[in-house]
Each structure stands twice: as C-alpha cells, then as structure tokens.
Short mmCIF file of C-alpha atoms and ligand atoms in Angstrom, two decimals:
data_model
loop_
_atom_site.label_atom_id
_atom_site.label_comp_id
_atom_site.label_asym_id
_atom_site.label_seq_id
_atom_site.Cartn_x
_atom_site.Cartn_y
_atom_site.Cartn_z
CA MET A 1 48.05 -56.13 -57.87
CA SER A 2 50.16 -55.35 -60.96
CA LYS A 3 49.20 -52.84 -63.49
CA ASP A 4 49.28 -55.57 -65.83
CA THR A 5 46.05 -56.94 -64.75
CA HIS A 6 44.26 -53.56 -65.65
CA THR A 7 42.01 -53.33 -68.68
CA PRO A 8 43.77 -51.16 -71.04
CA ASP A 9 42.00 -47.57 -71.26
CA PRO A 10 40.79 -46.99 -75.03
CA ARG A 11 41.70 -42.85 -74.11
CA ALA A 12 45.10 -43.82 -73.12
CA ASP A 13 46.79 -42.41 -76.44
CA GLU A 14 44.46 -39.30 -76.54
CA ALA A 15 44.61 -37.86 -72.94
CA PRO A 16 47.80 -36.99 -71.34
CA LEU A 17 48.28 -38.76 -67.80
CA MET A 18 49.05 -36.33 -64.97
CA SER A 19 52.50 -37.02 -63.04
CA HIS A 20 51.07 -38.05 -59.74
CA GLU A 21 50.20 -41.82 -58.93
CA TYR A 22 48.77 -43.04 -55.64
CA ASP A 23 48.70 -46.65 -55.00
CA GLY A 24 48.80 -47.16 -58.53
CA ILE A 25 46.16 -45.00 -59.41
CA ARG A 26 46.78 -42.23 -62.11
CA GLU A 27 44.79 -39.42 -63.19
CA TYR A 28 44.43 -38.21 -66.84
CA ASP A 29 44.82 -34.60 -67.26
CA ASN A 30 41.36 -34.19 -68.24
CA PRO A 31 40.16 -30.48 -67.70
CA LEU A 32 36.06 -29.13 -68.12
CA PRO A 33 35.37 -27.77 -71.14
CA GLY A 34 35.79 -24.05 -71.64
CA TRP A 35 32.09 -23.53 -72.30
CA TRP A 36 31.18 -25.57 -68.87
CA SER A 37 33.51 -23.63 -66.70
CA GLY A 38 32.22 -20.25 -68.27
CA ILE A 39 28.86 -21.21 -67.54
CA PHE A 40 29.57 -22.12 -63.93
CA VAL A 41 31.51 -19.00 -63.33
CA LEU A 42 28.55 -17.00 -65.18
CA THR A 43 26.19 -18.81 -62.30
CA VAL A 44 28.18 -17.59 -59.51
CA ILE A 45 28.40 -14.20 -60.86
CA PHE A 46 24.60 -14.08 -61.49
CA ALA A 47 23.98 -15.13 -58.07
CA GLY A 48 26.10 -12.41 -56.50
CA VAL A 49 24.26 -9.59 -58.44
CA TYR A 50 20.69 -11.32 -57.96
CA TRP A 51 21.37 -11.32 -54.27
CA TYR A 52 22.47 -7.79 -54.15
CA TRP A 53 19.88 -6.47 -56.39
CA TYR A 54 16.69 -8.24 -54.82
CA HIS A 55 17.94 -8.82 -51.20
CA ALA A 56 20.72 -6.40 -50.18
CA GLY A 57 19.50 -2.82 -50.96
CA GLY A 58 19.89 -2.98 -54.70
CA PRO A 59 16.87 -1.59 -57.00
CA GLY A 60 15.12 -4.96 -57.39
CA LYS A 61 12.08 -5.46 -55.17
CA SER A 62 11.56 -8.54 -53.31
CA ILE A 63 8.25 -10.51 -53.42
CA HIS A 64 7.29 -9.24 -50.21
CA GLU A 65 7.95 -5.56 -51.03
CA LYS A 66 6.26 -5.93 -54.04
CA HIS A 67 3.34 -7.24 -52.47
CA ALA A 68 3.17 -4.81 -49.89
CA ALA A 69 3.14 -2.00 -52.26
CA LYS A 70 0.24 -3.62 -54.33
CA MET A 71 -1.47 -4.02 -51.05
CA GLN A 72 -0.99 -0.60 -50.27
CA THR A 73 -2.31 0.79 -53.95
CA TYR A 74 -5.39 -1.47 -53.49
CA LEU A 75 -6.05 -0.30 -49.90
CA ALA A 76 -5.97 3.41 -51.28
CA GLU A 77 -8.04 2.86 -53.88
CA LYS A 78 -10.58 0.85 -51.68
CA ALA A 79 -10.36 3.85 -49.38
CA GLU A 80 -11.24 6.37 -52.10
CA TYR A 81 -13.59 4.09 -53.90
CA GLU A 82 -15.67 3.80 -51.00
CA ARG A 83 -15.29 7.62 -49.70
CA THR A 84 -16.58 8.40 -53.12
CA HIS A 85 -19.24 5.90 -53.68
CA LYS A 86 -20.65 5.84 -50.25
CA PHE A 87 -24.46 5.79 -50.14
CA GLU A 88 -25.88 8.30 -47.83
CA VAL A 89 -29.58 8.14 -46.93
CA ASN A 90 -31.04 11.62 -46.50
CA ASP A 91 -34.33 12.90 -47.67
CA ALA A 92 -32.94 14.00 -50.75
CA VAL A 93 -31.22 10.96 -52.01
CA LEU A 94 -34.91 9.39 -50.88
CA ALA A 95 -36.72 11.72 -53.14
CA ASP A 96 -34.62 10.55 -55.91
CA LEU A 97 -35.06 7.07 -55.28
CA ALA A 98 -38.94 8.01 -55.09
CA ALA A 99 -38.65 8.61 -58.65
CA ASP A 100 -37.03 5.21 -59.74
CA VAL A 101 -38.82 2.77 -60.76
CA ALA A 102 -36.36 -0.10 -60.47
CA THR A 103 -36.00 0.98 -56.84
CA LEU A 104 -39.72 1.30 -56.03
CA ASP A 105 -40.18 -2.16 -57.61
CA ALA A 106 -37.00 -3.85 -55.26
CA GLY A 107 -38.97 -2.22 -52.42
CA GLY A 108 -41.95 -3.92 -53.29
CA LYS A 109 -40.44 -7.29 -53.52
CA LEU A 110 -38.81 -6.83 -50.02
CA PHE A 111 -42.10 -5.54 -48.85
CA MET A 112 -43.83 -8.82 -49.88
CA GLN A 113 -41.07 -10.67 -48.45
CA HIS A 114 -40.49 -9.32 -45.01
CA CYS A 115 -43.49 -7.18 -44.02
CA VAL A 116 -46.85 -8.42 -44.98
CA GLY A 117 -47.25 -10.58 -41.93
CA CYS A 118 -47.77 -7.18 -39.92
CA HIS A 119 -48.80 -4.78 -42.35
CA LEU A 120 -50.44 -6.83 -45.17
CA ALA A 121 -49.55 -6.76 -48.55
CA ASP A 122 -51.72 -3.80 -49.67
CA GLY A 123 -50.20 -1.74 -46.43
CA SER A 124 -53.30 -1.40 -44.94
CA GLY A 125 -52.20 -2.58 -41.46
CA GLN A 126 -53.00 -5.33 -38.99
CA THR A 127 -50.39 -5.91 -35.98
CA GLY A 128 -48.91 -3.07 -37.96
CA PRO A 129 -50.33 0.06 -38.54
CA ASN A 130 -51.87 1.15 -41.72
CA LEU A 131 -49.32 2.83 -43.88
CA THR A 132 -51.61 3.97 -46.72
CA ASP A 133 -53.47 6.64 -44.69
CA GLU A 134 -52.22 10.10 -44.18
CA TYR A 135 -50.97 9.62 -40.72
CA GLN A 136 -47.52 9.18 -39.52
CA ILE A 137 -46.59 7.92 -35.77
CA HIS A 138 -42.93 8.60 -36.00
CA GLY A 139 -41.92 11.66 -37.86
CA SER A 140 -43.63 13.07 -41.28
CA SER A 141 -40.83 12.50 -43.82
CA ARG A 142 -39.45 9.65 -45.97
CA LEU A 143 -36.05 9.61 -43.68
CA ASP A 144 -38.76 9.26 -40.79
CA LEU A 145 -39.82 6.18 -42.34
CA TYR A 146 -36.42 4.93 -43.32
CA THR A 147 -35.25 5.63 -39.91
CA THR A 148 -37.96 3.21 -38.02
CA ILE A 149 -37.43 0.63 -40.59
CA ARG A 150 -34.04 0.70 -39.70
CA ASP A 151 -34.18 1.07 -35.75
CA GLY A 152 -37.65 -0.52 -35.43
CA VAL A 153 -39.88 0.23 -32.59
CA PRO A 154 -39.07 -2.67 -30.31
CA ALA A 155 -41.36 -1.91 -27.43
CA LYS A 156 -44.47 -1.73 -29.95
CA GLY A 157 -43.64 -4.84 -32.20
CA MET A 158 -41.77 -3.27 -35.15
CA ILE A 159 -38.58 -5.27 -36.00
CA SER A 160 -35.36 -3.15 -36.29
CA TRP A 161 -34.13 -4.34 -39.82
CA GLY A 162 -30.88 -2.29 -39.32
CA ALA A 163 -29.44 -5.43 -38.18
CA THR A 164 -29.91 -7.70 -41.11
CA MET A 165 -30.67 -5.61 -43.78
CA LYS A 166 -28.63 -3.59 -46.46
CA GLU A 167 -29.15 0.39 -46.70
CA ARG A 168 -30.11 0.45 -49.98
CA ASP A 169 -32.65 -2.17 -49.44
CA MET A 170 -34.17 -0.10 -46.43
CA ALA A 171 -33.87 2.88 -48.30
CA ALA A 172 -36.01 0.97 -51.09
CA LEU A 173 -38.69 0.05 -48.44
CA ALA A 174 -38.66 3.49 -46.96
CA VAL A 175 -39.60 4.98 -50.56
CA TYR A 176 -42.25 1.94 -51.36
CA VAL A 177 -44.15 2.64 -48.07
CA ALA A 178 -43.78 6.47 -49.00
CA ALA A 179 -45.56 5.65 -52.26
CA MET A 180 -48.28 3.99 -50.16
CA ARG A 181 -49.12 6.83 -48.15
CA GLY A 182 -52.44 8.70 -49.53
CA LYS A 183 -53.86 5.78 -51.19
CA ASN A 184 -56.14 5.45 -47.54
CA LEU A 185 -57.14 1.87 -48.15
CA PRO A 186 -59.73 1.01 -45.21
CA GLY A 187 -57.89 -1.15 -43.05
CA LYS A 188 -56.62 -0.23 -39.27
CA VAL A 189 -57.57 3.06 -38.19
CA ALA A 190 -55.60 5.73 -38.31
CA GLU A 191 -52.62 6.21 -35.68
CA GLY A 192 -50.07 9.21 -35.31
CA GLY A 193 -50.33 12.85 -36.84
CA LYS A 194 -51.72 14.00 -40.04
CA VAL A 195 -48.98 14.41 -42.33
CA GLY A 196 -50.71 14.48 -45.70
CA ALA A 197 -49.25 12.09 -48.86
CA PHE A 198 -46.14 12.80 -50.59
C1 HEC B 1 -43.78 -8.18 -36.39
C2 HEC B 1 -44.50 -7.14 -37.10
C3 HEC B 1 -43.76 -6.22 -37.84
C4 HEC B 1 -43.17 -6.54 -39.00
C5 HEC B 1 -42.62 -7.99 -39.92
C6 HEC B 1 -43.22 -5.22 -39.55
N1 HEC B 1 -43.59 -4.22 -38.59
FE1 HEC B 1 -43.58 -2.23 -39.30
N2 HEC B 1 -44.52 -1.62 -37.84
C7 HEC B 1 -44.98 -2.98 -36.73
C8 HEC B 1 -45.80 -2.06 -35.52
C9 HEC B 1 -46.42 -2.82 -34.75
C10 HEC B 1 -45.42 -0.86 -36.07
C11 HEC B 1 -45.86 0.36 -34.84
C12 HEC B 1 -44.76 0.90 -34.17
C13 HEC B 1 -45.35 1.84 -33.15
O1 HEC B 1 -46.24 1.95 -32.49
O2 HEC B 1 -44.41 2.87 -32.66
C14 HEC B 1 -44.45 -0.67 -37.21
C15 HEC B 1 -44.50 0.70 -37.85
C16 HEC B 1 -43.78 0.67 -38.91
C17 HEC B 1 -43.66 1.92 -39.62
C18 HEC B 1 -43.91 3.35 -38.75
C19 HEC B 1 -45.31 3.71 -39.43
C20 HEC B 1 -45.57 5.24 -38.67
O3 HEC B 1 -46.75 5.72 -38.76
O4 HEC B 1 -44.45 5.79 -38.46
C21 HEC B 1 -43.10 1.54 -40.66
C22 HEC B 1 -42.50 2.80 -41.65
C23 HEC B 1 -43.04 0.23 -40.92
N3 HEC B 1 -43.40 -0.36 -39.99
C24 HEC B 1 -42.36 -0.29 -41.93
C25 HEC B 1 -42.42 -1.90 -42.13
C26 HEC B 1 -41.48 -2.49 -43.20
C27 HEC B 1 -41.05 -1.55 -44.56
C28 HEC B 1 -41.64 -3.68 -42.67
C29 HEC B 1 -40.84 -4.90 -43.46
C30 HEC B 1 -39.46 -4.48 -43.65
C31 HEC B 1 -42.31 -3.87 -41.55
N4 HEC B 1 -42.50 -2.76 -41.04
C32 HEC B 1 -42.29 -4.88 -40.78
C33 HEC B 1 -44.84 -4.16 -37.01
C34 HEC B 1 -44.25 -4.99 -37.74
#
C-alpha cells in the first residue's frame, strides 16, 4: 500500500510529525493539553492523600468509625435515659398516681377492658373478690394490689398480668382498684383481712 492512497490529513500542516514510522504509519506530536494533564496529576495526588487521610491512619474517620462512634454515643445516652427515667413502682409513686386524674382515668379504662369478667364493672365481685369492701386478701397497701395484679394468684384464678401488661398500666390499675376500696358496694362477701379504705 503506498502513501499516495491515504486521504490527506487536514491537520498535516498544523501538528508536527514524530520521527518514527511503523509500516508506513506516522504519529503526530500532539501532546495532551496542560490543563488536562494537570487535573490528572491532581486526581492521583488526591487519591493518595484521601487514602492516607481516611484509611491509613490519617486524622479522617472512615464511615465505619463514624458509625461506631455514633452508636457509642447513642448507647450511652440511651443507658443514661433509662437510668434517669426508670419507672419504679413503690407505695410513694402509687400514692402520687392516686391523686392523678389521668392515671385514674386510664386505670378505669383498662379495668373495663380486662377485669370486669371476674370483678364486675363496679368492682363488686363475681369470680374475683369484691374490690369495693374494706377487706384485702393479699396484703393491705396499694403496692400489694399492684403485686397481685402483676403476679396474679394462678391457683385461685387471678391472672398474672405482668406477662402482658406494662408497669405503668398495672400501676394505673392498682390505684384505680385502690380508689374503689371503701365504696362498700353490695356484692361478693368480704374476703381477707380488714384493712379499711385508703
Ligand atoms: C379470670 C378471672 C379474673 C380476672 C379476669 C381478673 N381477676 Fe383479679 N382476681 C380474681 C380472683 C379469683 C382473685 C382472688 C384471688 C385469691 O383468692 O387469692 C382476684 C384477686 C384480685 C386482686 C386481689 C384482691 C385482694 O383482696 O387482695 C386484685 C387487686 C385484682 N384481682 C385485680 C384485678 C385486675 C386489676 C384485673 C384486670 C386487669 C383482674 N383482677 C382480672 C380473678 C380475676
């Protein structure tokens, strides 16, 4: 193939030809523009710095380290929240709740939902004891009512609500039941020891 059959290159006059030639193929001396090479070199340098910064001991944190740090903060805050917001049930807390209308309200709703089958809506008792008289089978305090509600009396047919109910709900029920005591509604005969009303 002779060179004459090639279509003449329109840039033949502008770009100088390199001196080498292989099988009749010549190469223009046509270097990449400076700005292009510059950007290329910068990306290479950037990659090196990035690798050092985030992965090879530099001050940057990798995404895993950031996640681990956030998790640690979160767990610490959660533990602190649970420590300071723990709902502890004792007689003083129940006495406070007994004065809280919203709690009594919530307790009343729960009572209608879960307890009337055995204690009746007015608490006067059926399968379960009369909760309105001034006698209590298990203990005497609000906390004793709470404990009975939570642990139940399986042998006598009172359900252990602790397995399915939240502490706050059982506390609301305890103060609601306590508030019924002393109403002395006619119903099931008194069982347990005389404890009086709250
Ligand atoms: C399946 C029937 C049944 C249901 C439902 C039931 N109870 Fe009872 N409950 C009983 C029986 C029976 C006893 C008596 C246990 C005993 O003799 O030791 C009792 C006892 C109690 C006592 C103790 C009373 C005392 O004098 O010491 C409380 C408080 C009480 N129930 C509250 C509740 C509350 C609140 C609910 C609803 C969340 C509830 N009960 C649902 C059957 C039931």
